[in-house]
Coordinates of C-alpha atoms in Angstrom, one line a residue:
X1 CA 146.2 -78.7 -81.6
X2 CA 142.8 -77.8 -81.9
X3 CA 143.0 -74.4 -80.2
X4 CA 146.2 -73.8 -82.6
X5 CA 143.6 -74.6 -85.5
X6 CA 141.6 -72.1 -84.2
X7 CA 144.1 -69.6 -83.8
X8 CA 144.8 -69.6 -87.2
X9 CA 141.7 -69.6 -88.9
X10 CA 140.9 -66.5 -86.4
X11 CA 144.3 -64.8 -87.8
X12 CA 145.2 -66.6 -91.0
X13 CA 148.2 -64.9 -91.9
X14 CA 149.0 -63.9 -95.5
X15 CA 152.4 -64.7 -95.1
X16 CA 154.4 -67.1 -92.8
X17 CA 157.9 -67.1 -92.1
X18 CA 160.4 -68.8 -89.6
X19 CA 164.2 -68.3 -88.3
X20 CA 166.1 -67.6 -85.1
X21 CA 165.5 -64.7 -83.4
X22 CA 168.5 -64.0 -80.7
X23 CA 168.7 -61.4 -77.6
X24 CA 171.1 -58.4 -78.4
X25 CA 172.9 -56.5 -75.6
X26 CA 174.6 -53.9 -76.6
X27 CA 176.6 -51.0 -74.4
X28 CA 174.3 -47.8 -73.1
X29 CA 177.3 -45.9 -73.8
X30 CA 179.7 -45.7 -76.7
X31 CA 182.3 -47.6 -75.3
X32 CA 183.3 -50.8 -76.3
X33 CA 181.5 -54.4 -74.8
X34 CA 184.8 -55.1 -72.1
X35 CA 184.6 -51.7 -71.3
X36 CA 181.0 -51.2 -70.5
X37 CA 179.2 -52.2 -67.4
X38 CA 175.6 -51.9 -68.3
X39 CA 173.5 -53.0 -71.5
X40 CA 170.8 -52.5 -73.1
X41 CA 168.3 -55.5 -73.4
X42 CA 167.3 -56.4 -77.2
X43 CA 166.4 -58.9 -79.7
X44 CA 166.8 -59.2 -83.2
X45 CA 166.0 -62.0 -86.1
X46 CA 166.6 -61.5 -89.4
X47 CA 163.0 -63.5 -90.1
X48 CA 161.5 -61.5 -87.0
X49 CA 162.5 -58.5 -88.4
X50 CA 160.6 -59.4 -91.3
X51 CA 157.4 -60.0 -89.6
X52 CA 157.4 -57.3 -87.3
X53 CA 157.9 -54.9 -90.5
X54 CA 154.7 -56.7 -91.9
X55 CA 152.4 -56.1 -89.2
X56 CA 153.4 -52.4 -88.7
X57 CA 152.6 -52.1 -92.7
X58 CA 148.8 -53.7 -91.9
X59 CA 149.0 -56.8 -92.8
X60 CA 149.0 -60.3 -91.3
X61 CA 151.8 -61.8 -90.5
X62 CA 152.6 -65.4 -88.7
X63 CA 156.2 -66.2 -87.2
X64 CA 158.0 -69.3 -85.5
X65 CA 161.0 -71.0 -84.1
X66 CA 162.5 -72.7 -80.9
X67 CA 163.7 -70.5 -78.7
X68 CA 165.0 -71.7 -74.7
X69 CA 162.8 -71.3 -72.1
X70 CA 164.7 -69.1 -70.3
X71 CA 164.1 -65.3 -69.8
X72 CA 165.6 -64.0 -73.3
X73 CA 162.8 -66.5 -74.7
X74 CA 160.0 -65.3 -73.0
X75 CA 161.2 -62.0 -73.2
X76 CA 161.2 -62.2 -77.1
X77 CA 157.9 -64.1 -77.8
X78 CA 156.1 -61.3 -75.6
X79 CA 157.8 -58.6 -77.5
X80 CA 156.8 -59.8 -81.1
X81 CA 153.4 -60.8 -79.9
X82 CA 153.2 -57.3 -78.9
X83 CA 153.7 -56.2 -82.7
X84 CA 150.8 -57.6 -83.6
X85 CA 152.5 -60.8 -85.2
X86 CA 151.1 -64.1 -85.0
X87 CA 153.5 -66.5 -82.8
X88 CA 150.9 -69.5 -82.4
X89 CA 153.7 -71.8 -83.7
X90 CA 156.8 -70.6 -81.7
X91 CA 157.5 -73.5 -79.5
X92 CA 159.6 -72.7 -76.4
X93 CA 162.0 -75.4 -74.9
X94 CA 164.1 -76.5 -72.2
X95 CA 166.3 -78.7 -74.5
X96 CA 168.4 -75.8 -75.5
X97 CA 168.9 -71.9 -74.6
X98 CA 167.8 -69.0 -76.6
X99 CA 170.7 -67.7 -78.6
X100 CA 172.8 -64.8 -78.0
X101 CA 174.4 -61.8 -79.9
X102 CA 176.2 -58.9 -78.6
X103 CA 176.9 -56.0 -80.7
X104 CA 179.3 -52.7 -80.3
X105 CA 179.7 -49.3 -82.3
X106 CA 183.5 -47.9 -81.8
X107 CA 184.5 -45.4 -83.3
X108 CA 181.9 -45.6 -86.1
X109 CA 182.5 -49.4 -86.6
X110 CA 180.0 -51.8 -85.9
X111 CA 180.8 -55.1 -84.6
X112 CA 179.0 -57.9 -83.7
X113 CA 179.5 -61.4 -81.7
X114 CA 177.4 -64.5 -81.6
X115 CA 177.0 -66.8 -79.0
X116 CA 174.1 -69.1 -81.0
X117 CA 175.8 -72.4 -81.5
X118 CA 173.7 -74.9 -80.0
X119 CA 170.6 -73.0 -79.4
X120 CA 167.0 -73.8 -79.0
X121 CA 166.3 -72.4 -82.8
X122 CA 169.3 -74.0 -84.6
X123 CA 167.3 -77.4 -83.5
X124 CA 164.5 -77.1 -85.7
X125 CA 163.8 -79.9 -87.5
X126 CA 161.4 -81.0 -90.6
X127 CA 158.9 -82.5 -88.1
X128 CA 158.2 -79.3 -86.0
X129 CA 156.9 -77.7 -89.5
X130 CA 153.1 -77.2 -89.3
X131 CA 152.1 -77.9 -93.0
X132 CA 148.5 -76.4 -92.5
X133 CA 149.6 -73.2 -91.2
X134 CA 151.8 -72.9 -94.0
X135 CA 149.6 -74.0 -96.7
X136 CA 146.9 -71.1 -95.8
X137 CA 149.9 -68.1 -96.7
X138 CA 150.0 -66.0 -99.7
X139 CA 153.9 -66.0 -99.2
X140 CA 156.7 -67.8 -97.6
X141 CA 159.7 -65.7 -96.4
X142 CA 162.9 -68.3 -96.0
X143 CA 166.3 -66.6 -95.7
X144 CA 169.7 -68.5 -95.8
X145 CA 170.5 -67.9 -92.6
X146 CA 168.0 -70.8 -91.0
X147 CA 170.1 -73.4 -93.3
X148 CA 173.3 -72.4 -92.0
X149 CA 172.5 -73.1 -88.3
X150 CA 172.7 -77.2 -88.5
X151 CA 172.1 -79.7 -90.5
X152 CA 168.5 -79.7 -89.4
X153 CA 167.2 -76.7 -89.9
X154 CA 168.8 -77.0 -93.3
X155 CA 166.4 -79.6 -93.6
X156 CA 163.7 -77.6 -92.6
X157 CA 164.0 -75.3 -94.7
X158 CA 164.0 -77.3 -97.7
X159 CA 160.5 -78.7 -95.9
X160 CA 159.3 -75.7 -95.6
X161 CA 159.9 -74.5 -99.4
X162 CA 158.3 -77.9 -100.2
X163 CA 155.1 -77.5 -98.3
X164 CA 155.1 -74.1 -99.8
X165 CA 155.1 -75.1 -103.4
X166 CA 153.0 -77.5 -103.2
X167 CA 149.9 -75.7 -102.1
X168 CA 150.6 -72.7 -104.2
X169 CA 152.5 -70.8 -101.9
X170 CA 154.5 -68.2 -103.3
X171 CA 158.0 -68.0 -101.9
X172 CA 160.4 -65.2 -101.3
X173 CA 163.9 -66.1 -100.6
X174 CA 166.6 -63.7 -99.4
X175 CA 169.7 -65.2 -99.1
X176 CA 171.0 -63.3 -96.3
X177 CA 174.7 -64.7 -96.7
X178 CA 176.6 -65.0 -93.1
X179 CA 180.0 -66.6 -93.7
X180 CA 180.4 -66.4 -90.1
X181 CA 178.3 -69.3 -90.2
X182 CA 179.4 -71.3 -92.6
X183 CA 181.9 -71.5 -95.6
X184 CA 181.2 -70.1 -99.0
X185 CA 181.4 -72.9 -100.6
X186 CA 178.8 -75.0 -98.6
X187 CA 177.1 -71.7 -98.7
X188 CA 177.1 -71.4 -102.6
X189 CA 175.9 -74.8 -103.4
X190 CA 172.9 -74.8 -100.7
X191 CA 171.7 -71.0 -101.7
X192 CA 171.7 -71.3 -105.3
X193 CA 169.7 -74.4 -104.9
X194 CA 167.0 -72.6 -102.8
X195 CA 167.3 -69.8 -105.1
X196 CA 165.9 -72.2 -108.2
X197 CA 162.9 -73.0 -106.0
X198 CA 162.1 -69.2 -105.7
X199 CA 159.3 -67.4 -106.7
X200 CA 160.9 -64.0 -105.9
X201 CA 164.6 -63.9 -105.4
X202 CA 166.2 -61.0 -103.0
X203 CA 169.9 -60.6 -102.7
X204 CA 172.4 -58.3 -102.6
X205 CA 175.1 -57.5 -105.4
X206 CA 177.6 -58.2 -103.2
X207 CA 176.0 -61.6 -102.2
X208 CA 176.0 -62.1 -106.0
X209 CA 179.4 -61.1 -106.6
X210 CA 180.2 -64.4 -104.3
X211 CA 178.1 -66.5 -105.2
X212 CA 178.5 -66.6 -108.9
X213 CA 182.0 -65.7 -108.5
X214 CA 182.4 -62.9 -110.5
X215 CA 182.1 -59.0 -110.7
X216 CA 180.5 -58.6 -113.8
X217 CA 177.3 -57.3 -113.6
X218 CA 176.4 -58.7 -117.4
X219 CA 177.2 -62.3 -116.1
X220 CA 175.0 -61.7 -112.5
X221 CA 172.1 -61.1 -114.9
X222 CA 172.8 -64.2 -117.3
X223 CA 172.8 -66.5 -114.4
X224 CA 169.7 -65.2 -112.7
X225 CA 167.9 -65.0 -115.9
X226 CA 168.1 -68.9 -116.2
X227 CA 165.8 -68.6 -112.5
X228 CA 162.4 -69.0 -112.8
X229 CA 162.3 -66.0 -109.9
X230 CA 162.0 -62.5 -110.4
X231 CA 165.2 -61.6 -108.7
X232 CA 165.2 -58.2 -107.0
X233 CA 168.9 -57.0 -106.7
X234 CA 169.6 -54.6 -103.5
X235 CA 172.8 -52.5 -102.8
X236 CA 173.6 -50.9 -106.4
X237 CA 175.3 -47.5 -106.1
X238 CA 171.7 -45.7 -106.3
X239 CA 169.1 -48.2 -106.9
X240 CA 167.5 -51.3 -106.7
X241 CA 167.5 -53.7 -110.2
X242 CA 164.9 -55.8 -110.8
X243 CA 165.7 -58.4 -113.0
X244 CA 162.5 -60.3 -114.7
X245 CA 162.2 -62.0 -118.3
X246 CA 165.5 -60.9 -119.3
X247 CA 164.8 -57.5 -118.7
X248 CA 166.7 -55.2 -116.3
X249 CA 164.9 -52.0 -114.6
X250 CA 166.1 -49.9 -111.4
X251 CA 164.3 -47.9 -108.9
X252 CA 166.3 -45.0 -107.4
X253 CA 166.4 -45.3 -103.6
X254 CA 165.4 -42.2 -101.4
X255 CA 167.6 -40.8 -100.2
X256 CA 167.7 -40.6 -96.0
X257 CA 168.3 -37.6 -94.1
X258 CA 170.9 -39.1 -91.8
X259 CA 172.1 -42.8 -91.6
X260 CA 172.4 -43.8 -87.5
X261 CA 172.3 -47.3 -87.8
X262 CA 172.4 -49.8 -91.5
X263 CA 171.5 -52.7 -89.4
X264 CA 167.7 -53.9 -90.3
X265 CA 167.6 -51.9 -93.6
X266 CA 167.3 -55.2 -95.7
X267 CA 164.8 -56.4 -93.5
X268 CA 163.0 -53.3 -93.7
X269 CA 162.9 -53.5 -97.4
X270 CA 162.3 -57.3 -97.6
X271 CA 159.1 -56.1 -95.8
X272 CA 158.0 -53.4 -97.9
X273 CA 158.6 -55.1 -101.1
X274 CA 156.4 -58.1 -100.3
X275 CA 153.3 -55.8 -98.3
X276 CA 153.7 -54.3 -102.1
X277 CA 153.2 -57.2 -103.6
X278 CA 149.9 -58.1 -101.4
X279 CA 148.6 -54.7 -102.2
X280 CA 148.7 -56.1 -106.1
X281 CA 151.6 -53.5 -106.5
X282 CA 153.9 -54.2 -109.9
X283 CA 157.5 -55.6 -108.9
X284 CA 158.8 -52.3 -109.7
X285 CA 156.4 -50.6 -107.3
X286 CA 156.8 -53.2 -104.8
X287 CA 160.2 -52.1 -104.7
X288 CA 160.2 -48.5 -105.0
X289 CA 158.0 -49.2 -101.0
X290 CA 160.9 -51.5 -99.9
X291 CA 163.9 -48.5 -100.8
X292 CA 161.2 -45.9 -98.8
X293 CA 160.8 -48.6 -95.8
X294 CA 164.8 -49.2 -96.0
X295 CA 165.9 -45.5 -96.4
X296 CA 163.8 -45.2 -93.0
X297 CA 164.6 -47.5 -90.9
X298 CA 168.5 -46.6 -91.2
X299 CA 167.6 -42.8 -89.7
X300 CA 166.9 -45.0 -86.2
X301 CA 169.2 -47.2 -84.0
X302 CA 168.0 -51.0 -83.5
X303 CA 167.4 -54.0 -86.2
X304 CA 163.5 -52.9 -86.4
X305 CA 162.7 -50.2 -84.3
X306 CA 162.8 -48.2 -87.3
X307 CA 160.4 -49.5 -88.9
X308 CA 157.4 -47.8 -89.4
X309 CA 153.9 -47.7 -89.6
X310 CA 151.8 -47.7 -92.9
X311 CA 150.5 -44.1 -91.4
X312 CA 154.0 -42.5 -91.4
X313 CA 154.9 -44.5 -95.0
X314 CA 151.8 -42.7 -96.0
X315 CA 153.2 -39.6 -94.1
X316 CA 156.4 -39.6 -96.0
X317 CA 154.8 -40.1 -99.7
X318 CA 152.2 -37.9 -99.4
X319 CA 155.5 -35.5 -98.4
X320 CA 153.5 -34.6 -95.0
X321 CA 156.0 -33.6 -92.1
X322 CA 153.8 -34.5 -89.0
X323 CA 151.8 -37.5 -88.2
X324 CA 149.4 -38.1 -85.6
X325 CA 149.7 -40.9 -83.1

């Protein structure tokens, strides 16, 4: 404990965050998973994804979880580590394997297939929370995936808004909706709950659609005006609405110069919009850096490969065409 102390007053990253992270194997050619004979060897983690987007963006960032201690494990912690992202706190165990996805483009459909019931993350419990690491962040990232992997991490997550709030942690929640996971009405009652615990709210319209029940716009923006969160809306037609005080304002997104893969984008932006926020950026700013991260990260295949550097973000605003590695 006392070199994890250490560690983190070394490091002290301005925002924590926490969530399975699973291997992804995915076909080297374009045929579909029975058909294919060899992989590619990958990981992705909607949290992960998150953090590694951070770090690339220059700022510090702290992840954890449980993940087996099997290959895919090991494999994972050594690749985020290698992003620059603090994973003093991951805790690797034999109690459980690492989970699993496997994913497939056919004919310009995506499809994906999860083999995670039972892992190492989805036993995460209050107790493996580290309130002190927590308590030093400017921001907590929680998504509603980690409370739809068991009745535990549910828990947890609660914990871990808790902890957050009451040392003055701000907390960013994007509900991240997978009814693969669970039903929508288990779903509804747990998200909207974390959602009024918010500081800064992050779904998408069609998330809203289903969890207020309703396709009115007008009505979306009643209910999260009674939030105290600044709710940042993703997935309009053009834009992204941000929806503070009763007040409604879009940012336009960029527009990308070829979509090769959507996977990660939300990630991407959930990145950008909070490194916005820690450079004292207005909500509206903050934003217009999450639609630049998010338009690129879908012109690259992978959940954050995309992702890029402050340097090229810089590149791209500036409107420079080359950047030096």
């Amino acid at each position: 404990m006392a070199t994890q102390q250490a560690s983190t007053q070394m490091f002290q990253p301005e925002i924590i965050t926490f969530g399975e992270t699973m291997a992804l194997m995915m076909p080297t050619s374009t045929k579909g998973i029975e058909y294919s004979s060899q992989f590619n060897g990958l990981f992705g983690g909607a949290e992960s994804n998150v953090a590694i987007g951070v770090a690339r963006l220059g700022h510090r960032v702290g992840w954890f979880s449980r993940m087996g201690k099997d290959p895919f494990g090991r494999m994972i912690l050594k690749k985020i580590r290698g992003e620059g992202v603090d994973v003093s706190r991951v805790e690797l165990t034999a109690e459980a394997p690492t989970g699993l996805m496997m994913r497939e483009v056919v004919s310009g459909k995506t499809s994906v297939y999860y083999y995670r019931k039972g892992s190492a993350a989805s036993t995460l419990k209050p107790e493996h929370l580290d309130e002190e690491y927590i308590k030093q962040a400017k921001y907590l990232h929680v998504t509603g995936i980690t409370p739809a992997l068991s009745g535990s991490c549910r828990e947890a997550a609660i914990e871990a808004i808790r902890i957050a709030r009451k040392h003055g942690v701000k907390v960013c929640f994007d509900p991240n909706l997978r009814l693969k996971l669970w039903l929508m009405d288990e779903a509804r009652e747990v998200l909207l709950e974390m959602a009024k615990e918010a500081d800064y709210f992050l779904p998408g319209l069609d998330e809203l659609k289903l969890l207020y029940q309703t396709e009115s716009f007008d009505e979306i923006v009643g209910h999260l005006n009674e939030l105290q969160a600044v709710s940042i809306v993703k997935g309009g037609d053009d834009e992204t609405y941000v929806v503070e005080q009763g007040k409604v304002s879009s940012v336009p997104y960029f527009k990308a110069e070829q979509v090769v893969d959507t996977v990660g984008a939300g990630d991407g932006f959930c990145a950008g919009f909070i490194v916005g926020l820690l450079k004292n950026y207005s909500h509206t700013e903050a934003v217009r850096l999450g639609n630049l991260i998010g338009s690129m990260v879908v012109q690259t295949e992978g959940d954050w490969e995309g992702i890029p550097t402050w340097e090229q973000v810089e590149a791209v605003l500036n409107n420079v065409k080359h950047v030096e590695r």
